[in-house]
Amino acid sequence: MKTYHLLLLASAAILVGALTGISPAVSQDDTPALDSGTLNKDAADQLYPTKRPYSPYAGRKFPTRPLFGDTHLHTSFSMDAGAFGARLGPRDAYRFARGEEVTSSTGQPAKLSRPLDFLVVADHSDNMGFFPDLFAGKPAMLADPTGRKWYDMIQSGKGADAAIEIIVAFSHGTFPKDLMYFPGTTAYRGAWQETIAAAEEHNDPGRFTAFIGYEWTSNTDGNNLHRNVIFRDNGDKASQVEPFTVYPPMGSDNPVDLWKWMEAYESKTGGNVLAIAHNGNLSNGTMFPIVEALGKRLDSQYAETRLKWERLYEATQTKGDSEAHPFLSPNDEFADFERWDKGNLDGSVAKTKEMLEFEYARSALKNGLKLDRQLGVNPYKFGLIGSSDAHTSLSAMEEDNFFGKTVPQEPSRQRTTAAFIDNKQTGVKIMDWEVSASGYAAVWAMENTRESLWDAMERRETYATTGPRMAVRLFGGWDFNADDANTRNPAIAGYLKGVPMGGDLVSAPEGKAPTFLVAALKDPIGANLDRYQIVKGWVDAAGNVHEKIYDVAWSGDRKPGVDGKLPAVGTTVDINNATWKNTIGAPELVAVWTDPEFDPAQSAFYYGRVLEIPTPRWTAHDAKYYGIKVPPEAKMEIQERAYTSPIWYSPAP
């Protein structure tokens, strides 16, 4: 036995030498012979190579392609969507997202240019399933006088009037309680089980992911505080609960209570959920508070809880873009994009400039750094995604294939001249042509499954796109160099030497500034790329926040002017024919950039913004298809874009 232990020790010492280059105490000539023979350094070097495999794809442990989807789609199960004419349900939504052709609620054939990779049917939790039952004339509906009245109006061709009555009654708290689909009722439970069943039937791990989810729709005083709740889990866990609602007495309009519901769900089932806030631009200054939220002063517990449950923010969708605003970022020539800044969700209160700081992603990210200094935790350390918020069951967000936000905005000769919101009391008016064909969520997941996609969302390895499916990378580290951009596989260096979007850099090494490896590849059937920018935000020693935008990669031989601005890429758009040419721009952009103004004592964030060359907006496609003239103020060109999740830098504690 003693001899056996000695042989093991000797062989271990030799193996260490083979791996480290440190010679063992015994010489090669004295190496003991084992049952398998002898091991010398030459042989060991072949067994344990220091060079990576010849195949650059062997042994990869990182995501290799972005998966595109929609985390925010409504069907006829949402009361407002049903009232506005949606007749397609969750199953239709999943079929469409998977690439099948369907017939829209207005009788038009519709199909995506390419299937999506995943979808969340996020119907409103309040009164879920009400409208399909009313439309079908379920006995319980007809037994109630108001239900019978609304049903008769629909059947007699006055469905629009009935829809308005229903929406007004719900919004003003006068909806008949006997008709309300509350959690705990048979009707509500049935609608939720149908939602789950549709997702389970269409989930195809590895090919298409159908998430289970819903939207919690806090809208007190018309201020949008909506959140989409997404389950990592299958139906066996999701069916153990019913969605959290806003309408009393079962629900609450306070996000803190939603987070309590999420905590209770995870404790009960062992499952996982996350919430995604959206449309801060319609919250009238309430989405990203810095002093108090819903009457309670912000504290570290609030910040920690929000950070835990809200890992992402929906920065672009049909109701406008929420990345930045020109009033907040006057030096950003691209901040004035698909802007909705006239009022709150229903136009009942007009917008003031003082509200804007607490509505947009960039200002929230900056204020998060400031709150971190005050509270010891950053509540606004979120990643970015886009999604549709369409109420048609159709995630059709391409400019030449846009099926609108609601059924009345599906393709027609009239939709560019109709009003989306027209509040006579406040004068807030938003036209249908201002509705955006946006957007999609892009996720760097290892595989197309609920678990892998959800995990990537939780770690914030995501980006937003306004519709095109460009592939965008962002890595941050301390040692990237120009050679890392001179490769067809920049992600190898990216993951090896740094962290991806959504990650953290801590404690700068002495004398070093953060370096960033950026890469973007055009949508295969879309427009070329104009530029890749990095948006930096930081907080100084006095607690003041700042921002700066850097052009780090661009197409052509343009050079920044004396003002530091890069000249515009130009345009090839032919508005009359709703087309463009890819004779400008670049198919891909790859570069390494080092922050030239880095201060290791200042907390900061960095995120990427990628712009395409100009292309025709959906309004131009409508004008061409229908042979109509759209209002002269309607925008006809667009520069589609993507926003990555940030990478945060924190000084040493």
XYZ file of C-alpha atoms in Angstrom:
653
model
C 0.000 0.000 0.000
C 2.864 2.366 0.851
C 4.450 1.761 -2.582
C 1.102 2.556 -4.299
C 0.841 5.939 -2.549
C 4.379 6.831 -3.523
C 3.619 6.052 -7.162
C 0.524 8.272 -7.039
C 2.497 11.143 -5.566
C 5.212 10.777 -8.188
C 2.746 10.702 -11.067
C 0.940 13.756 -9.678
C 4.206 15.687 -9.509
C 5.004 14.775 -13.109
C 1.534 15.866 -14.249
C 1.962 19.232 -12.519
C 5.192 19.668 -14.389
C 3.533 18.866 -17.681
C 0.803 21.449 -17.068
C 2.898 24.237 -15.556
C 6.351 23.748 -17.035
C 7.835 23.303 -13.545
C 10.109 20.271 -13.393
C 9.304 17.620 -10.767
C 11.840 16.598 -8.194
C 12.719 13.456 -10.144
C 14.396 13.552 -13.558
C 12.798 12.120 -16.671
C 15.279 9.235 -16.522
C 14.123 8.444 -12.996
C 10.413 8.649 -13.822
C 8.741 5.588 -12.366
C 7.104 3.232 -14.850
C 3.356 2.852 -14.256
C 0.849 0.445 -15.759
C 0.298 2.924 -18.601
C 3.977 3.486 -19.230
C 5.922 6.725 -18.739
C 4.935 10.359 -19.302
C 7.493 12.888 -20.513
C 7.007 16.595 -21.199
C 6.723 16.262 -24.982
C 3.921 13.758 -24.599
C 2.231 15.841 -21.918
C 2.302 18.965 -24.131
C 0.345 17.072 -26.755
C -2.190 15.899 -24.198
C -2.658 19.329 -22.635
C -2.224 21.909 -25.413
C -1.874 25.551 -24.436
C -3.341 26.713 -27.737
C -7.087 26.774 -28.378
C -8.500 24.088 -30.687
C -8.120 24.525 -34.444
C -11.914 24.659 -34.719
C -12.902 28.039 -33.243
C -16.390 26.690 -32.586
C -15.400 23.685 -30.519
C -16.216 23.954 -26.853
C -18.006 27.313 -27.086
C -19.804 28.219 -23.888
C -21.323 31.539 -24.923
C -24.331 32.676 -26.996
C -23.581 32.720 -30.708
C -26.605 34.467 -32.211
C -29.308 36.845 -31.000
C -32.852 35.550 -30.696
C -35.598 37.995 -31.659
C -39.051 38.177 -30.182
C -41.835 40.189 -28.612
C -42.418 40.302 -24.854
C -45.539 42.452 -25.052
C -48.429 41.368 -27.270
C -52.172 41.613 -26.614
C -54.957 39.460 -28.018
C -58.747 39.388 -27.807
C -58.328 38.229 -24.190
C -57.348 41.817 -23.273
C -60.500 43.776 -22.598
C -59.383 46.904 -24.441
C -58.083 44.954 -27.441
C -61.355 43.045 -27.660
C -63.382 46.234 -27.381
C -61.326 47.750 -30.206
C -62.151 44.819 -32.467
C -59.481 42.161 -31.851
C -60.925 38.745 -32.637
C -57.711 36.720 -32.697
C -56.764 34.917 -29.513
C -53.509 33.699 -27.971
C -53.233 30.676 -30.246
C -53.482 32.890 -33.324
C -50.769 35.131 -31.893
C -48.358 32.232 -31.430
C -49.128 30.831 -34.881
C -48.372 34.190 -36.478
C -45.155 34.652 -34.507
C -44.012 31.177 -35.589
C -44.289 32.275 -39.222
C -47.735 31.047 -40.222
C -50.068 33.149 -42.330
C -53.222 34.247 -40.524
C -56.237 36.368 -41.332
C -56.291 39.563 -39.299
C -59.320 40.858 -37.393
C -60.112 43.108 -40.374
C -60.017 40.159 -42.779
C -56.585 40.795 -44.286
C -53.977 38.084 -44.857
C -50.885 38.686 -42.738
C -47.521 36.979 -42.420
C -44.075 37.874 -41.074
C -41.078 38.134 -43.387
C -39.353 35.642 -41.046
C -40.604 33.816 -37.962
C -39.803 35.202 -34.553
C -37.839 33.121 -32.067
C -40.069 33.773 -29.054
C -43.262 35.494 -27.946
C -44.957 36.534 -24.712
C -48.717 36.905 -24.952
C -49.099 39.578 -22.272
C -52.828 40.163 -22.007
C -54.066 42.596 -19.376
C -54.642 40.875 -16.048
C -57.699 42.961 -15.195
C -60.871 41.508 -16.716
C -58.855 38.945 -18.670
C -61.127 36.997 -21.022
C -64.142 39.291 -20.563
C -64.617 40.489 -24.115
C -64.510 37.132 -25.927
C -67.281 35.910 -23.599
C -69.345 39.046 -24.169
C -68.894 38.785 -27.931
C -69.919 35.120 -27.817
C -73.031 35.919 -25.743
C -72.215 33.660 -22.799
C -75.293 33.128 -20.579
C -73.698 34.841 -17.581
C -73.183 37.943 -19.692
C -76.723 38.014 -21.022
C -78.200 37.487 -17.563
C -76.905 40.904 -16.491
C -78.853 43.913 -17.827
C -75.714 45.873 -18.721
C -74.135 42.810 -20.284
C -77.280 42.205 -22.367
C -77.275 45.877 -23.419
C -73.655 45.766 -24.580
C -74.183 42.464 -26.377
C -77.260 43.788 -28.210
C -75.330 46.905 -29.241
C -72.581 44.736 -30.739
C -75.041 42.525 -32.579
C -76.950 45.518 -33.996
C -73.861 47.090 -35.489
C -73.120 49.504 -32.649
C -70.064 47.677 -31.422
C -67.947 50.844 -31.492
C -70.351 52.608 -29.139
C -70.402 49.581 -26.843
C -66.592 49.468 -26.818
C -66.384 53.114 -25.780
C -68.930 52.590 -22.995
C -66.994 49.571 -21.720
C -63.625 51.338 -21.715
C -65.036 54.470 -20.043
C -66.817 52.421 -17.357
C -63.677 50.457 -16.568
C -61.422 53.517 -16.518
C -63.741 55.477 -14.201
C -64.531 52.677 -11.752
C -68.182 52.308 -12.782
C -67.844 48.908 -14.433
C -70.591 46.564 -13.114
C -69.084 44.343 -10.428
C -71.306 41.433 -11.440
C -69.639 41.453 -14.864
C -66.087 41.913 -13.623
C -63.752 38.976 -14.157
C -61.970 38.999 -10.811
C -59.257 36.520 -9.836
C -60.890 33.650 -7.995
C -63.935 33.530 -10.258
C -64.561 30.606 -12.570
C -64.539 32.839 -15.653
C -61.206 34.437 -14.760
C -59.610 31.135 -13.918
C -60.773 29.763 -17.241
C -59.232 32.644 -19.202
C -55.899 32.235 -17.396
C -55.876 28.476 -17.986
C -56.587 29.091 -21.680
C -53.668 31.525 -21.803
C -51.386 28.927 -20.244
C -52.665 26.164 -22.510
C -51.992 28.217 -25.647
C -48.403 28.831 -24.557
C -47.842 25.173 -23.670
C -49.232 23.982 -27.016
C -47.005 26.267 -29.073
C -43.805 26.061 -27.049
C -41.241 24.092 -29.051
C -37.907 24.078 -27.171
C -34.988 24.680 -29.489
C -37.149 26.145 -32.247
C -39.734 28.517 -30.776
C -40.377 29.696 -27.226
C -43.896 30.552 -26.110
C -43.606 32.254 -22.721
C -46.399 32.392 -20.175
C -47.032 35.966 -19.071
C -49.439 38.841 -18.523
C -49.519 42.624 -18.199
C -50.211 44.374 -14.904
C -51.667 47.715 -15.932
C -51.394 50.390 -13.265
C -52.891 53.533 -14.783
C -53.980 55.727 -11.886
C -54.964 59.194 -13.101
C -53.948 58.128 -16.608
C -50.262 57.808 -15.677
C -48.711 54.729 -17.246
C -46.886 52.426 -14.797
C -47.463 49.202 -16.719
C -45.357 46.088 -16.217
C -45.202 42.828 -18.130
C -44.704 39.764 -15.932
C -42.840 36.884 -17.575
C -42.628 33.355 -16.165
C -39.515 31.225 -16.577
C -41.694 28.251 -15.767
C -44.031 25.859 -17.468
C -47.747 25.583 -16.883
C -47.441 23.248 -13.911
C -46.149 26.150 -11.815
C -47.857 29.084 -13.528
C -51.259 27.432 -13.084
C -50.828 27.403 -9.296
C -51.527 31.156 -9.223
C -53.644 33.734 -10.966
C -52.274 37.063 -12.257
C -52.062 40.091 -10.003
C -54.556 42.796 -10.944
C -54.952 46.535 -10.434
C -58.698 46.787 -9.828
C -59.683 46.722 -6.129
C -60.362 44.914 -3.894
C -58.215 42.054 -5.264
C -55.548 44.227 -6.861
C -53.412 47.320 -6.351
C -51.980 50.075 -8.525
C -48.714 50.152 -6.537
C -45.707 48.388 -8.103
C -44.504 47.467 -4.615
C -47.566 45.242 -4.265
C -46.821 43.620 -7.616
C -43.309 42.801 -6.360
C -44.866 41.237 -3.244
C -47.050 39.071 -5.487
C -43.948 38.001 -7.428
C -42.141 37.121 -4.197
C -45.134 35.079 -3.061
C -45.254 33.234 -6.383
C -41.609 32.213 -6.185
C -41.968 31.158 -2.545
C -45.052 29.069 -3.292
C -43.903 27.356 -6.470
C -40.102 27.506 -6.498
C -40.451 29.180 -9.891
C -39.094 32.432 -11.305
C -40.667 35.614 -12.678
C -39.450 39.026 -13.738
C -41.237 42.276 -14.554
C -40.558 44.686 -17.416
C -41.665 48.303 -17.092
C -42.626 50.168 -20.254
C -43.827 53.476 -21.677
C -42.226 55.747 -19.144
C -42.851 58.465 -21.724
C -46.561 58.263 -20.868
C -46.175 58.174 -17.090
C -46.063 61.975 -16.683
C -42.970 61.845 -14.529
C -43.861 58.854 -12.341
C -41.980 55.918 -13.889
C -38.504 56.647 -12.480
C -38.885 58.606 -9.230
C -35.867 59.817 -7.271
C -37.530 61.232 -4.131
C -40.739 59.324 -3.484
C -42.973 56.803 -5.222
C -46.752 56.834 -4.763
C -46.508 58.889 -1.581
C -43.649 57.012 0.086
C -40.074 58.233 0.248
C -37.553 56.126 -1.635
C -35.265 54.075 0.558
C -32.737 51.282 0.112
C -35.416 48.609 0.484
C -37.403 50.082 -2.409
C -34.243 50.302 -4.509
C -33.154 46.733 -3.730
C -36.614 45.328 -4.445
C -37.011 47.152 -7.739
C -33.540 46.091 -8.833
C -34.347 42.473 -8.002
C -37.594 42.207 -9.938
C -37.212 44.710 -12.788
C -34.093 43.720 -14.697
C -35.207 45.162 -18.035
C -36.936 48.221 -19.423
C -38.898 48.377 -22.681
C -37.302 51.383 -24.347
C -39.209 51.376 -27.636
C -42.686 50.279 -28.771
C -45.719 51.453 -30.729
C -46.492 54.293 -28.288
C -43.211 56.047 -28.928
C -39.554 55.752 -28.085
C -38.320 56.056 -24.493
C -34.526 56.033 -24.849
C -33.860 59.774 -24.780
C -35.508 63.159 -25.280
C -34.062 66.263 -26.985
C -34.947 68.488 -24.019
C -32.885 66.244 -21.734
C -30.115 65.625 -24.288
C -29.828 68.805 -26.393
C -26.442 67.759 -27.821
C -27.788 64.460 -29.143
C -28.919 64.954 -32.736
C -30.622 61.544 -32.708
C -32.655 62.024 -29.508
C -35.698 63.381 -31.370
C -36.964 60.006 -32.533
C -40.555 58.695 -32.712
C -41.369 61.110 -29.924
C -44.567 60.918 -27.831
C -44.354 63.693 -25.240
C -47.722 65.435 -25.235
C -49.352 63.967 -22.155
C -50.102 60.834 -20.171
C -51.680 57.640 -21.466
C -55.185 58.992 -22.041
C -54.209 62.612 -22.665
C -56.039 63.759 -19.522
C -52.997 65.709 -18.285
C -50.724 67.600 -20.651
C -46.965 67.102 -20.418
C -44.659 69.580 -18.732
C -40.891 69.723 -19.193
C -40.370 69.024 -15.499
C -41.832 65.529 -15.986
C -39.434 64.424 -18.704
C -36.422 63.599 -16.536
C -38.363 60.827 -14.807
C -39.687 59.168 -17.959
C -36.733 58.258 -20.205
C -34.242 55.425 -19.979
C -31.074 57.505 -20.271
C -32.024 59.945 -17.523
C -33.121 57.035 -15.314
C -29.769 55.330 -15.824
C -28.007 58.561 -14.799
C -30.232 59.111 -11.782
C -29.635 55.491 -10.816
C -25.950 56.283 -10.372
C -26.873 59.194 -8.117
C -29.294 57.085 -6.066
C -26.606 54.451 -5.672
C -24.462 57.039 -3.883
C -27.370 57.992 -1.612
C -28.943 54.597 -0.912
C -26.117 52.154 -1.533
C -28.036 50.451 -4.334
C -29.060 51.431 -7.867
C -32.784 50.802 -8.537
C -32.405 51.694 -12.216
C -29.705 49.237 -13.175
C -31.785 47.795 -15.992
C -31.111 46.342 -19.412
C -32.914 47.456 -22.555
C -35.326 45.693 -24.876
C -37.998 46.671 -27.356
C -41.392 45.052 -27.957
C -44.633 45.864 -29.719
C -47.562 46.457 -27.324
C -49.737 45.641 -30.329
C -53.377 44.896 -29.491
C -54.035 42.928 -32.677
C -52.475 39.504 -31.863
C -49.954 40.348 -34.595
C -46.302 41.112 -33.799
C -45.882 42.827 -37.172
C -43.344 45.588 -36.539
C -41.645 45.917 -39.935
C -42.202 49.250 -41.682
C -43.494 47.567 -44.854
C -45.626 45.080 -42.890
C -47.013 47.182 -40.042
C -50.440 46.079 -38.794
C -50.848 48.878 -36.296
C -51.298 49.013 -32.556
C -55.035 48.305 -32.468
C -57.456 46.813 -34.962
C -58.745 50.213 -36.201
C -55.112 50.935 -37.159
C -54.671 47.856 -39.295
C -53.775 48.783 -42.894
C -56.372 51.048 -44.531
C -56.618 54.252 -46.550
C -57.799 56.150 -43.454
C -55.252 55.248 -40.803
C -52.777 58.048 -41.563
C -55.443 60.709 -40.993
C -57.289 59.317 -37.945
C -56.631 60.361 -34.349
C -55.258 57.899 -31.803
C -55.889 60.187 -28.801
C -57.979 63.351 -28.977
C -58.714 64.791 -25.550
C -60.861 67.873 -26.085
C -60.466 69.091 -22.504
C -56.668 69.193 -22.472
C -55.990 69.615 -26.177
C -53.722 66.559 -26.183
C -53.939 64.984 -29.622
C -51.883 62.166 -31.091
C -52.506 61.066 -34.656
C -52.419 57.508 -35.922
C -49.497 58.392 -38.171
C -47.480 59.027 -34.992
C -47.859 55.390 -33.905
C -44.522 53.619 -34.297
C -43.795 50.377 -36.105
C -41.684 49.251 -33.154
C -40.159 47.114 -31.781
C -38.561 43.752 -30.923
C -36.511 42.319 -28.092
C -33.128 40.784 -28.942
C -31.664 38.280 -26.488
C -28.218 36.632 -26.449
C -29.295 33.233 -25.123
C -27.456 29.916 -25.287
C -30.501 28.161 -26.751
C -34.082 28.864 -27.701
C -35.838 27.704 -24.540
C -37.824 29.394 -21.812
C -35.086 28.791 -19.299
C -32.176 30.017 -21.429
C -33.981 33.095 -22.746
C -35.278 34.044 -19.306
C -31.821 33.629 -17.781
C -30.341 35.929 -20.437
C -33.036 38.506 -19.694
C -32.310 38.226 -15.991
C -28.597 38.861 -16.562
C -29.514 41.712 -18.971
C -27.692 40.325 -22.006
C -30.283 41.932 -24.258
C -30.836 44.820 -26.611
C -33.737 46.735 -28.111
C -34.420 47.081 -31.796
C -37.035 49.286 -33.431
C -37.819 46.495 -35.882
C -34.797 45.406 -37.935
C -32.936 42.297 -36.874
C -29.369 43.531 -36.815
C -26.907 41.572 -34.679
C -25.269 43.826 -32.081
C -22.446 43.078 -29.633
C -20.992 45.152 -26.786
C -18.173 43.969 -24.522
C -16.334 45.930 -21.873
C -12.958 45.179 -20.304
C -9.512 46.582 -19.613
C -7.365 44.931 -22.270
C -9.142 44.967 -25.627
C -6.914 46.052 -28.516
C -7.269 46.672 -32.241
C -6.498 43.038 -33.076
C -9.661 41.967 -31.231
C -11.710 43.811 -33.855
C -9.744 42.298 -36.734
C -11.466 38.928 -36.597
C -14.575 37.181 -37.819
C -15.286 35.997 -34.263
C -15.030 39.071 -32.001
C -17.140 37.354 -29.349
C -14.284 34.955 -28.566
C -12.140 37.834 -27.331
C -15.215 39.569 -25.956
C -16.155 36.845 -23.515
C -12.546 35.865 -22.782
C -11.260 39.345 -21.937
C -14.360 41.200 -20.784
C -18.041 41.216 -19.913
C -21.013 41.451 -22.305
C -23.839 43.981 -22.325
C -25.617 43.937 -18.986
C -22.380 43.277 -17.097
C -20.197 45.104 -14.599
C -16.655 46.459 -14.458
C -15.261 47.142 -11.001
C -12.128 48.861 -9.676
C -10.047 50.049 -12.610
C -6.520 48.626 -12.673
C -3.855 51.242 -12.056
C -3.366 53.453 -15.101
C -6.057 51.781 -17.220
C -9.282 53.032 -18.756
C -12.116 50.737 -19.837
C -11.975 49.441 -23.389
C -15.002 48.370 -25.383
C -15.275 45.892 -28.218
C -18.252 46.766 -30.392
C -19.693 44.920 -33.367
C -22.848 45.208 -35.450
C -24.018 43.257 -38.483
C -26.888 44.524 -40.636
C -30.229 42.777 -40.868
C -29.726 40.296 -43.743
C -32.759 41.678 -45.595
C -32.533 45.223 -44.228
C -30.612 48.444 -44.567
C -26.904 49.088 -44.192
C -25.520 50.622 -41.018
C -24.705 54.295 -40.498
C -22.761 54.279 -37.209
C -22.167 52.649 -33.842
C -22.246 55.050 -30.900
C -21.456 54.609 -27.236
C -23.561 56.610 -24.818
C -21.772 57.293 -21.556
C -23.343 58.565 -18.344
C -21.511 59.325 -15.112
C -21.799 61.027 -11.750
C -19.103 63.420 -10.547
C -17.707 64.003 -7.062
C -20.365 66.611 -6.329
C -23.157 64.191 -7.212
C -24.028 65.805 -10.551
C -24.837 63.548 -13.505
C -23.479 63.958 -17.026
C -23.689 62.292 -20.412
C -21.681 62.214 -23.610
C -22.109 60.408 -26.919
C -19.154 59.030 -28.851
C -19.155 57.870 -32.474
C -16.884 54.831 -32.302
C -17.431 53.131 -35.677
C -19.039 54.380 -38.867
C -19.409 53.758 -42.562
C -17.495 55.469 -45.324
C -14.619 57.938 -45.092
C -16.457 60.612 -43.110
C -14.498 62.530 -40.497
C -15.837 64.351 -37.427
C -16.034 68.122 -37.828
C -14.510 70.778 -35.597
C -17.533 70.387 -33.324
C -16.727 66.689 -32.924
C -19.893 65.679 -34.781
C -19.800 63.064 -37.500
C -21.506 64.244 -40.723
C -24.815 62.631 -41.640
C -24.617 59.477 -43.719
C -26.997 60.881 -46.341
C -30.069 59.205 -47.753
C -31.064 57.057 -50.716
C -34.769 56.980 -49.848
C -37.225 57.226 -52.731
C -40.349 58.270 -50.845
C -42.686 58.092 -53.848
C -41.801 54.454 -54.416
C -41.239 53.628 -50.722
C -37.817 52.119 -51.316
C -34.104 52.782 -50.792
C -30.704 51.576 -51.976
C -27.876 50.090 -49.949
C -25.304 52.168 -51.851
C -24.324 54.023 -48.681
C -23.617 52.729 -45.214
C -21.801 49.555 -44.255
C -22.950 45.939 -43.853
C -20.989 45.641 -40.607
C -19.141 47.746 -38.062
C -16.459 46.428 -35.690
C -14.098 48.456 -33.513
C -12.320 48.776 -30.194
C -12.795 52.037 -28.310
C -11.191 53.347 -25.137
C -12.874 55.972 -22.973
C -10.644 59.047 -23.432
C -12.084 60.898 -20.412
C -12.226 58.113 -17.850
C -11.995 58.942 -14.153
C -11.594 55.782 -12.025
C -13.246 57.521 -9.073
C -16.531 58.141 -10.938
C -19.342 55.615 -11.383
C -20.446 55.336 -14.993
C -22.448 53.349 -17.516
C -21.892 52.756 -21.224
C -24.412 51.470 -23.760
C -24.358 51.078 -27.516
C -26.654 52.707 -30.045
C -26.537 51.440 -33.618
C -28.203 53.405 -36.426
C -29.176 52.228 -39.881
C -29.122 54.450 -42.934
C -32.492 56.174 -43.573
C -35.307 54.016 -44.936
C -38.996 54.632 -45.758
C -41.289 54.803 -42.732
C -44.535 52.830 -42.693
C -46.396 56.015 -43.664
C -44.474 56.081 -46.955
C -45.420 52.457 -47.619
C -49.085 53.301 -46.971
C -48.926 56.291 -49.310
C -47.441 54.133 -52.068
C -49.782 51.155 -51.579
C -53.030 53.128 -51.340
C -52.036 55.955 -53.684
C -52.888 58.567 -51.066
C -51.429 61.769 -49.719
C -50.634 61.645 -46.040
C -50.696 64.745 -43.792
C -47.742 67.021 -44.623
C -46.490 66.861 -41.033
C -46.260 63.058 -41.091
C -42.725 61.690 -41.105
C -41.902 59.602 -44.166
C -38.321 58.531 -43.412
C -36.869 56.799 -40.397
C -33.444 55.829 -39.088
C -34.077 52.495 -37.423
C -31.838 51.671 -34.507
C -30.826 49.358 -31.704
C -29.983 50.090 -28.062
C -27.845 47.688 -26.070
C -28.108 47.073 -22.363
C -25.445 49.083 -20.527
C -22.194 47.979 -18.964
C -21.674 49.637 -15.579
C -18.402 50.739 -14.013
C -18.074 51.076 -10.232
C -15.013 52.380 -8.376
C -13.426 50.353 -5.609
C -15.507 50.508 -2.398
